[in-house]
Amino acid sequence: MADSENSKKGQYGDSKSLEEKEKKRKSESLDKEGDRVVQVEKDLSKLKIKEDIVPFDMKCPICQDKSRHPLTLPCGHTFCYLCIKGVYARQKVCALCRQAIPQHCIVSPPGTGEREEEEGRKTCWYYEAKSGGWWEYEERVRQELEIHYQSLQINNEDNQDDGQFVIYVSGFPYVVDFAKMIQYRQDKPNRSRRIKREKGVAEEGEELVRGVAGIPIAPSIRQDDN
Ligand SMILES: [Zn+2]
Ligand SMILES: [Zn+2]
C-alpha cells in the first residue's frame, strides 16, 4: 500500500517536473514579439477603469466602463458615444429598451467633444475628418494607439514589424498603419484616412481640431477659447 502510494507520488512528481521543464522551455523561447504582446496586453489592461470605482449612473451598459462622451437618447438611456454609435450601425434601436434611435442623435451629436482631463498626458492622436480638419481619437483608442506606437519604437531595431495593427472602434475593426500613418476600416481599405501624432497637448478649440471621435466641441467652449 505504502509502496504503491510512493510510486504514485513518484509518477506525479516526474510528470510535474516534465511540465515544469516544458514551461521553462516555452518561456525561454519567448521571442521579442512575444514579449511585446505581453507588454501591450499589460498596458492595455491598465486602461480599463476599475468597475467598482465607477458610480452606477456613470457606467455605460455596453462597455461596463465609465461613459466616455456620454450620449443620452430620447428614451433616457445613456451610453458612450462610440458604444451607441456601434449599436446604431447594426440595429438602430436602444441597446436597453429597443426604442428607435433617431438618426440625428448619432450623425449630429450634441457638443460633448471636449477633451477629458488626463494627468501626465504627453501626446495627441488625430484622424482626418471627412470635411477637413482633424478629430481627436477617443481617450481609450488614443491610449491604445500610443501603447502600440511606443512598443513599435522599442522593438523596431529588428525591423520585423510592418507597423500595422487592428483596433476596434464602435465594434468595427480598423487597420492602423504606422508606416503610412493612415487608418481604414478593415472591410473598406480604399477609404483610408490620414492619422497624426503630435507631441504635447494642443490648445482645446484649436482651429483644425474639431472635437473628439466625431463629436464637435460645444460652441460655447469654442467661443471661450477664441
Ligand atoms: Zn461604453
Ligand atoms: Zn433606451
Coordinates of N, CA and C and ligand atoms in Angstrom, one line a residue:
M1 N 0.8 -1.2 0.0 CA 0.0 0.0 0.0 C 0.9 1.3 0.0
A2 N 1.8 1.2 1.0 CA 2.7 2.4 1.1 C 3.5 2.5 -0.2
D3 N 4.0 1.3 -0.7 CA 4.8 1.4 -1.9 C 4.0 2.0 -3.1
S4 N 2.8 1.5 -3.3 CA 2.0 2.0 -4.4 C 1.8 3.5 -4.3
E5 N 1.6 3.9 -3.1 CA 1.4 5.4 -2.9 C 2.6 6.1 -3.3
N6 N 3.8 5.5 -2.8 CA 5.1 6.2 -3.2 C 5.3 6.3 -4.7
S7 N 4.9 5.1 -5.3 CA 5.2 5.1 -6.8 C 4.3 6.1 -7.5
K8 N 3.0 6.2 -6.9 CA 2.1 7.2 -7.5 C 2.7 8.6 -7.4
K9 N 3.2 8.9 -6.1 CA 3.8 10.2 -5.9 C 5.0 10.4 -6.8
G10 N 5.8 9.3 -7.0 CA 6.9 9.4 -7.9 C 6.5 9.8 -9.3
Q11 N 5.4 9.1 -9.8 CA 5.0 9.4 -11.1 C 4.5 10.8 -11.2
Y12 N 3.7 11.2 -10.2 CA 3.2 12.5 -10.2 C 4.3 13.6 -10.2
G13 N 5.3 13.2 -9.3 CA 6.5 14.1 -9.3 C 7.1 14.3 -10.6
D14 N 7.3 13.1 -11.3 CA 8.0 13.1 -12.6 C 7.2 14.0 -13.7
S15 N 5.9 13.7 -13.7 CA 5.2 14.4 -14.7 C 5.2 15.9 -14.4
K16 N 5.2 16.2 -13.1 CA 5.2 17.6 -12.8 C 6.5 18.3 -13.2
S17 N 7.6 17.5 -12.9 CA 8.9 18.2 -13.3 C 9.0 18.3 -14.8
L18 N 8.4 17.3 -15.5 CA 8.4 17.5 -17.0 C 7.6 18.7 -17.4
E19 N 6.5 18.9 -16.8 CA 5.6 20.0 -17.0 C 6.4 21.3 -16.8
E20 N 7.2 21.3 -15.6 CA 8.0 22.5 -15.3 C 9.0 22.8 -16.4
K21 N 9.6 21.7 -16.8 CA 10.7 21.8 -17.9 C 10.1 22.4 -19.1
E22 N 8.9 21.9 -19.5 CA 8.2 22.3 -20.7 C 7.9 23.8 -20.6
K23 N 7.4 24.2 -19.4 CA 7.0 25.6 -19.1 C 8.3 26.5 -19.3
K24 N 9.4 26.0 -18.7 CA 10.6 26.8 -18.7 C 11.1 26.9 -20.2
R25 N 11.0 25.8 -20.9 CA 11.5 25.8 -22.3 C 10.6 26.8 -23.1
K26 N 9.3 26.8 -22.9 CA 8.4 27.7 -23.6 C 8.7 29.1 -23.2
S27 N 8.9 29.4 -21.9 CA 9.2 30.8 -21.5 C 10.5 31.3 -22.1
E28 N 11.5 30.3 -22.1 CA 12.8 30.8 -22.7 C 12.7 31.1 -24.2
S29 N 11.8 30.4 -24.8 CA 11.8 30.6 -26.3 C 10.9 31.7 -26.7
L30 N 10.3 32.4 -25.7 CA 9.6 33.6 -26.0 C 10.4 34.6 -26.7
D31 N 10.1 34.9 -27.9 CA 10.9 35.9 -28.6 C 10.5 37.3 -28.3
K32 N 11.1 38.2 -29.0 CA 10.8 39.7 -28.8 C 9.3 40.0 -29.0
E33 N 8.8 39.4 -30.1 CA 7.4 39.6 -30.4 C 6.5 39.2 -29.3
G34 N 6.8 38.0 -28.7 CA 6.0 37.5 -27.6 C 6.1 38.5 -26.4
D35 N 7.3 39.0 -26.1 CA 7.4 39.9 -25.0 C 6.6 41.2 -25.3
R36 N 6.6 41.6 -26.5 CA 5.9 42.8 -26.9 C 4.4 42.6 -26.7
V37 N 3.9 41.5 -27.1 CA 2.5 41.2 -27.0 C 2.1 41.3 -25.5
V38 N 2.9 40.6 -24.7 CA 2.7 40.6 -23.2 C 2.6 42.0 -22.7
Q39 N 3.6 42.8 -23.1 CA 3.7 44.2 -22.6 C 2.5 45.0 -23.0
V40 N 2.1 44.8 -24.3 CA 0.9 45.6 -24.8 C -0.3 45.2 -24.0
E41 N -0.5 43.9 -23.8 CA -1.6 43.4 -23.1 C -1.7 44.0 -21.6
K42 N -0.5 44.0 -21.0 CA -0.4 44.5 -19.7 C -0.8 46.0 -19.7
D43 N -0.2 46.7 -20.6 CA -0.5 48.2 -20.7 C -2.0 48.4 -21.0
L44 N -2.6 47.6 -21.9 CA -4.0 47.7 -22.2 C -4.9 47.5 -21.0
S45 N -4.5 46.5 -20.2 CA -5.4 46.2 -19.0 C -5.4 47.3 -18.1
K46 N -4.4 48.2 -18.1 CA -4.4 49.3 -17.2 C -5.4 50.4 -17.7
L47 N -5.8 50.3 -18.9 CA -6.7 51.3 -19.5 C -8.1 51.2 -18.9
K48 N -8.6 50.0 -18.6 CA -9.9 49.8 -18.1 C -10.0 50.3 -16.6
I49 N -10.9 51.2 -16.4 CA -11.1 51.8 -15.1 C -11.8 50.7 -14.2
K50 N -11.3 50.5 -13.0 CA -11.9 49.5 -12.2 C -13.4 49.8 -12.0
E51 N -14.2 48.7 -12.2 CA -15.7 48.9 -12.2 C -16.2 49.5 -10.9
D52 N -15.6 49.0 -9.8 CA -16.2 49.4 -8.5 C -16.0 50.9 -8.2
I53 N -15.1 51.6 -8.9 CA -14.9 53.0 -8.6 C -15.8 53.8 -9.6
V54 N -16.5 53.2 -10.5 CA -17.3 54.0 -11.4 C -18.8 54.0 -10.8
P55 N -19.3 55.2 -10.5 CA -20.6 55.3 -10.0 C -21.6 54.7 -11.0
F56 N -22.6 54.0 -10.5 CA -23.6 53.3 -11.3 C -24.1 54.2 -12.4
D57 N -24.5 55.4 -12.1 CA -25.2 56.2 -13.1 C -24.2 56.8 -14.1
M58 N -22.9 56.5 -14.0 CA -22.0 57.0 -15.0 C -21.5 55.8 -15.8
K59 N -21.9 54.6 -15.5 CA -21.4 53.4 -16.2 C -22.2 53.2 -17.5
C60 N -21.4 52.9 -18.5 CA -22.0 52.6 -19.8 C -22.5 51.1 -19.8
P61 N -23.7 50.9 -20.1 CA -24.2 49.5 -20.1 C -23.6 48.6 -21.1
I62 N -23.0 49.2 -22.1 CA -22.4 48.4 -23.2 C -20.9 48.0 -22.9
C63 N -20.1 48.9 -22.5 CA -18.7 48.6 -22.3 C -18.4 48.4 -20.8
Q64 N -19.4 48.7 -19.9 CA -19.3 48.5 -18.5 C -18.2 49.3 -17.9
D65 N -17.8 50.3 -18.6 CA -16.8 51.2 -18.1 C -17.4 52.6 -17.9
K66 N -16.6 53.6 -17.4 CA -17.2 54.9 -17.3 C -17.6 55.4 -18.7
S67 N -18.8 56.0 -18.8 CA -19.3 56.5 -20.1 C -18.3 57.6 -20.6
R68 N -17.8 57.4 -21.8 CA -17.0 58.4 -22.4 C -17.8 59.2 -23.4
H69 N -17.7 60.5 -23.3 CA -18.6 61.4 -24.1 C -20.0 60.9 -24.1
P70 N -20.6 60.8 -23.0 CA -21.9 60.2 -22.9 C -23.0 60.8 -23.7
L71 N -23.8 60.0 -24.3 CA -24.9 60.4 -25.2 C -26.2 59.9 -24.6
T72 N -27.1 60.8 -24.2 CA -28.4 60.3 -23.7 C -29.4 60.3 -24.9
L73 N -30.0 59.2 -25.1 CA -31.0 59.0 -26.2 C -32.4 59.6 -25.7
P74 N -33.3 59.8 -26.7 CA -34.6 60.3 -26.3 C -35.3 59.4 -25.3
C75 N -35.0 58.1 -25.2 CA -35.6 57.2 -24.3 C -35.1 57.4 -22.9
G76 N -34.0 58.1 -22.7 CA -33.4 58.4 -21.4 C -32.2 57.6 -21.1
H77 N -31.9 56.6 -21.9 CA -30.7 55.8 -21.6 C -29.4 56.4 -22.1
T78 N -28.4 56.3 -21.3 CA -27.1 56.9 -21.7 C -26.0 55.9 -21.9
F79 N -25.2 56.2 -22.9 CA -24.1 55.3 -23.3 C -22.9 56.2 -23.7
C80 N -21.7 55.5 -23.9 CA -20.6 56.2 -24.5 C -21.1 56.5 -25.9
Y81 N -20.6 57.6 -26.5 CA -21.0 57.9 -27.9 C -20.6 56.8 -28.8
L82 N -19.3 56.4 -28.7 CA -18.8 55.4 -29.7 C -19.5 54.0 -29.5
C83 N -19.9 53.7 -28.2 CA -20.6 52.4 -28.0 C -22.0 52.4 -28.6
I84 N -22.7 53.5 -28.5 CA -24.1 53.5 -29.0 C -24.0 53.7 -30.5
K85 N -23.0 54.4 -31.0 CA -22.8 54.5 -32.4 C -22.6 53.1 -33.1
G86 N -21.9 52.3 -32.4 CA -21.7 50.9 -32.9 C -23.0 50.1 -33.0
V87 N -23.9 50.3 -31.9 CA -25.2 49.7 -31.9 C -26.1 50.2 -33.0
Y88 N -26.0 51.6 -33.2 CA -26.8 52.2 -34.3 C -26.4 51.7 -35.6
A89 N -25.1 51.4 -35.9 CA -24.7 50.9 -37.2 C -25.3 49.6 -37.5
R90 N -25.7 48.8 -36.4 CA -26.2 47.5 -36.7 C -27.7 47.4 -36.6
Q91 N -28.3 48.0 -35.6 CA -29.7 47.8 -35.4 C -30.6 49.0 -35.2
K92 N -30.0 50.2 -35.0 CA -30.7 51.4 -34.9 C -31.8 51.5 -33.8
V93 N -31.6 50.7 -32.8 CA -32.5 50.8 -31.6 C -31.7 50.8 -30.3
C94 N -32.2 51.4 -29.3 CA -31.5 51.4 -28.0 C -31.2 50.0 -27.5
A95 N -30.0 49.9 -27.0 CA -29.5 48.6 -26.6 C -30.2 48.1 -25.3
L96 N -30.9 49.0 -24.6 CA -31.6 48.5 -23.4 C -33.1 48.4 -23.6
C97 N -33.7 49.4 -24.2 CA -35.2 49.3 -24.3 C -35.7 49.1 -25.8
R98 N -34.8 49.1 -26.7 CA -35.1 48.8 -28.1 C -36.0 49.9 -28.8
Q99 N -36.1 51.1 -28.1 CA -36.8 52.2 -28.8 C -35.9 52.7 -29.9
A100 N -36.5 53.1 -31.0 CA -35.7 53.6 -32.2 C -34.8 54.7 -31.9
I101 N -33.6 54.7 -32.4 CA -32.6 55.8 -32.2 C -32.8 56.7 -33.4
P102 N -33.2 58.0 -33.2 CA -33.2 59.0 -34.3 C -31.8 59.2 -34.9
Q103 N -31.8 59.3 -36.2 CA -30.5 59.4 -36.9 C -29.7 60.6 -36.4
H104 N -30.4 61.7 -36.1 CA -29.6 62.9 -35.8 C -28.8 62.8 -34.5
C105 N -29.3 61.9 -33.6 CA -28.6 61.7 -32.3 C -27.1 61.2 -32.6
I106 N -27.0 60.4 -33.7 CA -25.7 59.8 -34.0 C -24.9 60.7 -35.0
V107 N -25.6 61.2 -36.0 CA -25.0 61.9 -37.0 C -24.6 63.3 -36.5
S108 N -25.4 64.0 -35.8 CA -25.0 65.3 -35.2 C -25.2 65.3 -33.7
P109 N -24.2 64.6 -33.0 CA -24.3 64.5 -31.6 C -24.2 65.9 -31.0
P110 N -24.8 66.2 -29.8 CA -24.6 67.5 -29.2 C -23.2 67.6 -28.8
G111 N -22.7 68.8 -28.7 CA -21.3 69.1 -28.5 C -20.8 68.6 -27.1
T112 N -20.3 67.4 -27.1 CA -19.7 67.0 -25.8 C -18.3 66.5 -26.1
G113 N -17.7 67.0 -27.2 CA -16.4 66.5 -27.7 C -15.3 67.2 -27.0
E114 N -15.4 67.6 -25.8 CA -14.3 68.2 -25.1 C -13.4 67.0 -24.6
R115 N -12.1 67.4 -24.5 CA -11.1 66.5 -24.1 C -11.3 66.2 -22.6
E116 N -11.0 64.9 -22.2 CA -11.1 64.6 -20.8 C -9.8 64.9 -20.2
E117 N -9.8 65.4 -18.9 CA -8.6 65.6 -18.2 C -7.8 64.4 -18.0
E118 N -6.5 64.5 -18.2 CA -5.7 63.3 -18.0 C -4.3 63.7 -17.6
E119 N -4.0 63.3 -16.4 CA -2.7 63.6 -15.8 C -1.5 63.1 -16.6
G120 N -0.5 63.9 -16.8 CA 0.7 63.4 -17.4 C 0.6 63.0 -18.9
R121 N -0.4 63.6 -19.5 CA -0.6 63.3 -20.9 C 0.5 64.0 -21.8
K122 N 1.1 63.3 -22.7 CA 2.2 63.9 -23.5 C 1.9 64.0 -25.0
T123 N 0.9 63.3 -25.5 CA 0.7 63.3 -26.9 C -0.7 63.4 -27.3
C124 N -1.0 63.8 -28.5 CA -2.3 63.8 -29.1 C -2.3 62.9 -30.3
W125 N -3.4 62.2 -30.6 CA -3.6 61.4 -31.8 C -4.8 61.9 -32.5
Y126 N -4.7 62.1 -33.8 CA -5.8 62.6 -34.6 C -6.0 61.8 -35.8
Y127 N -7.3 61.8 -36.3 CA -7.6 61.2 -37.6 C -8.3 62.3 -38.4
E128 N -8.1 62.2 -39.8 CA -8.6 63.2 -40.7 C -10.1 63.2 -40.7
A129 N -10.7 64.4 -40.6 CA -12.2 64.5 -40.7 C -12.5 64.5 -42.2
K130 N -13.7 63.9 -42.5 CA -14.1 63.8 -44.0 C -14.2 65.2 -44.6
S131 N -14.7 66.2 -43.8 CA -14.9 67.5 -44.4 C -13.8 68.5 -44.0
G132 N -12.6 68.1 -43.8 CA -11.5 69.0 -43.4 C -11.2 69.0 -41.9
G133 N -10.0 69.3 -41.6 CA -9.6 69.4 -40.2 C -9.4 68.0 -39.6
W134 N -9.3 67.9 -38.3 CA -9.0 66.6 -37.6 C -9.9 66.4 -36.4
W135 N -10.2 65.1 -36.2 CA -10.8 64.7 -35.0 C -9.8 64.0 -34.1
E136 N -9.9 64.3 -32.8 CA -9.0 63.6 -31.9 C -9.6 62.3 -31.6
Y137 N -8.8 61.3 -31.4 CA -9.3 59.9 -31.1 C -9.9 59.9 -29.7
E138 N -10.9 59.1 -29.5 CA -11.5 58.9 -28.2 C -10.4 58.4 -27.2
E139 N -10.5 58.8 -26.0 CA -9.4 58.5 -25.0 C -8.9 57.1 -25.0
R140 N -9.7 56.1 -25.0 CA -9.3 54.8 -24.9 C -8.5 54.3 -26.2
V141 N -9.0 54.8 -27.3 CA -8.4 54.4 -28.6 C -7.0 55.1 -28.7
R142 N -7.0 56.4 -28.2 CA -5.8 57.1 -28.3 C -4.7 56.5 -27.4
Q143 N -5.1 56.1 -26.2 CA -4.1 55.4 -25.3 C -3.6 54.1 -25.9
E144 N -4.5 53.4 -26.6 CA -4.1 52.1 -27.2 C -3.1 52.4 -28.4
L145 N -3.4 53.5 -29.2 CA -2.5 53.8 -30.3 C -1.1 54.1 -29.7
E146 N -1.1 54.9 -28.6 CA 0.2 55.3 -28.1 C 1.0 54.1 -27.5
I147 N 0.3 53.2 -26.9 CA 1.0 52.0 -26.4 C 1.6 51.2 -27.6
H148 N 0.8 51.0 -28.6 CA 1.4 50.3 -29.8 C 2.5 51.1 -30.4
Y149 N 2.3 52.4 -30.5 CA 3.4 53.2 -31.1 C 4.7 53.1 -30.3
Q150 N 4.6 53.2 -29.0 CA 5.8 53.1 -28.1 C 6.4 51.8 -28.3
S151 N 5.6 50.7 -28.3 CA 6.2 49.4 -28.3 C 6.9 49.2 -29.7
L152 N 6.4 49.8 -30.7 CA 7.0 49.7 -32.0 C 8.3 50.4 -32.0
Q153 N 8.4 51.6 -31.4 CA 9.7 52.3 -31.3 C 10.7 51.5 -30.6
I154 N 10.3 50.8 -29.5 CA 11.2 50.0 -28.7 C 11.7 48.8 -29.5
N155 N 10.8 48.2 -30.3 CA 11.1 46.9 -31.0 C 11.6 47.1 -32.4
N156 N 11.8 48.3 -32.9 CA 12.0 48.5 -34.3 C 13.4 48.1 -34.8
E157 N 14.3 47.8 -33.9 CA 15.7 47.5 -34.4 C 15.7 46.2 -35.2
D158 N 14.9 45.3 -34.9 CA 14.9 44.0 -35.7 C 14.1 44.2 -37.0
N159 N 13.3 45.3 -37.1 CA 12.6 45.6 -38.3 C 11.7 44.6 -38.8
Q160 N 11.2 43.7 -38.0 CA 10.3 42.7 -38.4 C 8.8 43.1 -38.4
D161 N 8.6 44.2 -37.8 CA 7.2 44.7 -37.7 C 6.9 45.6 -38.8
D162 N 5.7 45.3 -39.4 CA 5.3 46.1 -40.6 C 4.6 47.4 -40.1
G163 N 4.4 47.5 -38.8 CA 3.8 48.8 -38.3 C 2.3 48.8 -38.4
Q164 N 1.7 47.6 -38.7 CA 0.2 47.6 -38.8 C -0.4 46.8 -37.6
F165 N -1.5 47.3 -37.2 CA -2.3 46.5 -36.2 C -3.7 46.9 -36.3
V166 N -4.6 46.2 -35.6 CA -6.0 46.4 -35.7 C -6.5 46.9 -34.3
I167 N -7.3 48.0 -34.4 CA -8.0 48.5 -33.2 C -9.5 48.3 -33.5
Y168 N -10.3 48.3 -32.4 CA -11.7 48.2 -32.5 C -12.4 49.5 -32.1
V169 N -13.1 50.1 -33.0 CA -13.8 51.4 -32.7 C -15.3 51.1 -33.1
S170 N -16.2 51.4 -32.1 CA -17.6 51.1 -32.3 C -17.9 49.7 -32.7
G171 N -17.0 48.8 -32.3 CA -17.2 47.4 -32.7 C -16.7 47.0 -34.0
F172 N -16.2 47.9 -34.8 CA -15.6 47.6 -36.1 C -14.1 47.6 -36.1
P173 N -13.5 46.6 -36.8 CA -12.0 46.6 -36.8 C -11.5 47.6 -37.8
Y174 N -10.5 48.3 -37.3 CA -9.8 49.3 -38.2 C -8.3 48.9 -38.2
V175 N -7.8 49.0 -39.4 CA -6.3 48.8 -39.5 C -5.6 50.1 -39.4
V176 N -4.6 50.2 -38.5 CA -3.8 51.4 -38.4 C -2.4 51.0 -38.9
D177 N -2.0 51.9 -39.8 CA -0.7 51.6 -40.5 C 0.3 52.8 -40.1
F178 N 1.2 52.5 -39.2 CA 2.1 53.5 -38.7 C 3.2 53.9 -39.7
A179 N 3.5 53.0 -40.7 CA 4.4 53.3 -41.7 C 3.9 54.4 -42.6
K180 N 2.6 54.2 -43.0 CA 2.0 55.2 -43.9 C 1.2 56.3 -43.1
M181 N 1.1 56.1 -41.8 CA 0.3 57.0 -41.0 C -1.2 57.2 -41.5
I182 N -1.8 56.0 -41.7 CA -3.2 56.0 -42.2 C -4.0 55.0 -41.4
Q183 N -5.3 55.1 -41.4 CA -6.2 54.1 -40.8 C -7.3 53.9 -41.8
Y184 N -7.9 52.7 -41.8 CA -9.0 52.4 -42.6 C -9.8 51.2 -42.0
R185 N -11.1 51.2 -42.2 CA -11.9 50.1 -41.7 C -11.5 48.9 -42.5
Q186 N -11.3 47.8 -41.8 CA -10.7 46.6 -42.4 C -11.5 46.2 -43.6
D187 N -12.8 46.4 -43.7 CA -13.6 45.9 -44.9 C -13.6 47.0 -45.9
K188 N -13.0 48.2 -45.6 CA -13.1 49.3 -46.6 C -11.7 49.9 -46.8
P189 N -10.7 49.1 -47.3 CA -9.3 49.5 -47.4 C -9.1 50.7 -48.3
N190 N -10.0 50.9 -49.3 CA -9.8 52.0 -50.2 C -10.3 53.4 -49.6
R191 N -10.8 53.3 -48.4 CA -11.3 54.6 -47.8 C -10.4 54.9 -46.6
S192 N -9.1 55.1 -46.9 CA -8.2 55.4 -45.8 C -8.2 56.8 -45.4
R193 N -7.9 57.1 -44.2 CA -7.8 58.5 -43.7 C -6.4 58.7 -43.1
R194 N -5.9 59.8 -43.2 CA -4.6 60.1 -42.6 C -4.8 60.2 -41.1
I195 N -3.7 59.8 -40.4 CA -3.7 60.0 -38.9 C -2.4 60.8 -38.6
K196 N -2.4 61.4 -37.4 CA -1.2 62.0 -37.0 C -1.0 62.0 -35.4
R197 N 0.2 62.0 -35.1 CA 0.6 62.0 -33.6 C 1.3 63.3 -33.4
E198 N 0.9 64.0 -32.3 CA 1.6 65.3 -32.0 C 2.1 65.3 -30.6
K199 N 3.3 65.7 -30.4 CA 3.8 65.8 -29.1 C 3.2 67.0 -28.4
G200 N 3.0 66.9 -27.1 CA 2.4 68.0 -26.4 C 0.9 68.0 -26.6
V201 N 0.2 68.7 -25.8 CA -1.3 68.8 -25.9 C -1.7 70.1 -26.5
A202 N -2.2 70.1 -27.7 CA -2.6 71.4 -28.3 C -3.7 72.0 -27.6
E203 N -3.9 73.3 -27.7 CA -4.9 74.0 -27.1 C -6.3 73.5 -27.6
E204 N -7.2 73.3 -26.6 CA -8.5 72.9 -27.0 C -9.2 74.0 -27.8
G205 N -10.0 73.6 -28.8 CA -10.7 74.5 -29.7 C -9.8 75.1 -30.8
E206 N -8.6 74.5 -30.9 CA -7.7 74.9 -32.0 C -8.4 74.8 -33.3
E207 N -8.2 75.7 -34.2 CA -9.0 75.8 -35.4 C -9.2 74.4 -36.2
L208 N -8.1 73.7 -36.3 CA -8.2 72.5 -37.1 C -8.7 71.3 -36.4
V209 N -8.8 71.4 -35.0 CA -9.3 70.3 -34.3 C -10.7 70.4 -34.0
R210 N -11.5 69.5 -34.5 CA -13.0 69.8 -34.5 C -13.7 69.2 -33.3
G211 N -13.0 68.3 -32.6 CA -13.6 67.7 -31.4 C -13.0 66.3 -31.2
V212 N -13.7 65.4 -30.5 CA -13.2 64.1 -30.2 C -14.1 63.1 -30.9
A213 N -13.6 62.1 -31.6 CA -14.3 61.0 -32.1 C -15.6 61.3 -32.9
G214 N -15.5 62.4 -33.6 CA -16.7 62.8 -34.4 C -17.7 63.6 -33.7
I215 N -17.4 63.9 -32.4 CA -18.3 64.8 -31.6 C -17.7 66.2 -31.5
P216 N -18.4 67.2 -32.0 CA -17.9 68.5 -32.1 C -17.7 69.1 -30.7
I217 N -16.7 70.0 -30.5 CA -16.6 70.7 -29.3 C -17.8 71.6 -29.2
A218 N -18.3 71.8 -28.0 CA -19.5 72.6 -27.8 C -19.2 74.0 -28.2
P219 N -20.2 74.7 -28.9 CA -20.0 76.0 -29.4 C -19.5 77.0 -28.3
S220 N -20.1 76.9 -27.1 CA -19.7 77.8 -26.0 C -18.2 77.7 -25.7
I221 N -17.7 76.5 -25.7 CA -16.3 76.3 -25.4 C -15.4 76.9 -26.5
R222 N -15.9 76.7 -27.7 CA -15.1 77.3 -28.8 C -15.0 78.9 -28.7
Q223 N -16.2 79.5 -28.3 CA -16.2 80.9 -28.2 C -15.3 81.4 -27.0
D224 N -15.3 80.6 -25.9 CA -14.5 81.0 -24.8 C -13.0 80.9 -25.2
D225 N -12.7 79.9 -26.0 CA -11.3 79.8 -26.4 C -10.8 80.8 -27.4
N226 N -11.8 81.2 -28.3 CA -11.5 82.2 -29.3 C -11.5 83.6 -28.6
Ligands
ZN1 ZN -19.3 52.4 -23.4
ZN2 ZN -33.5 53.1 -24.2

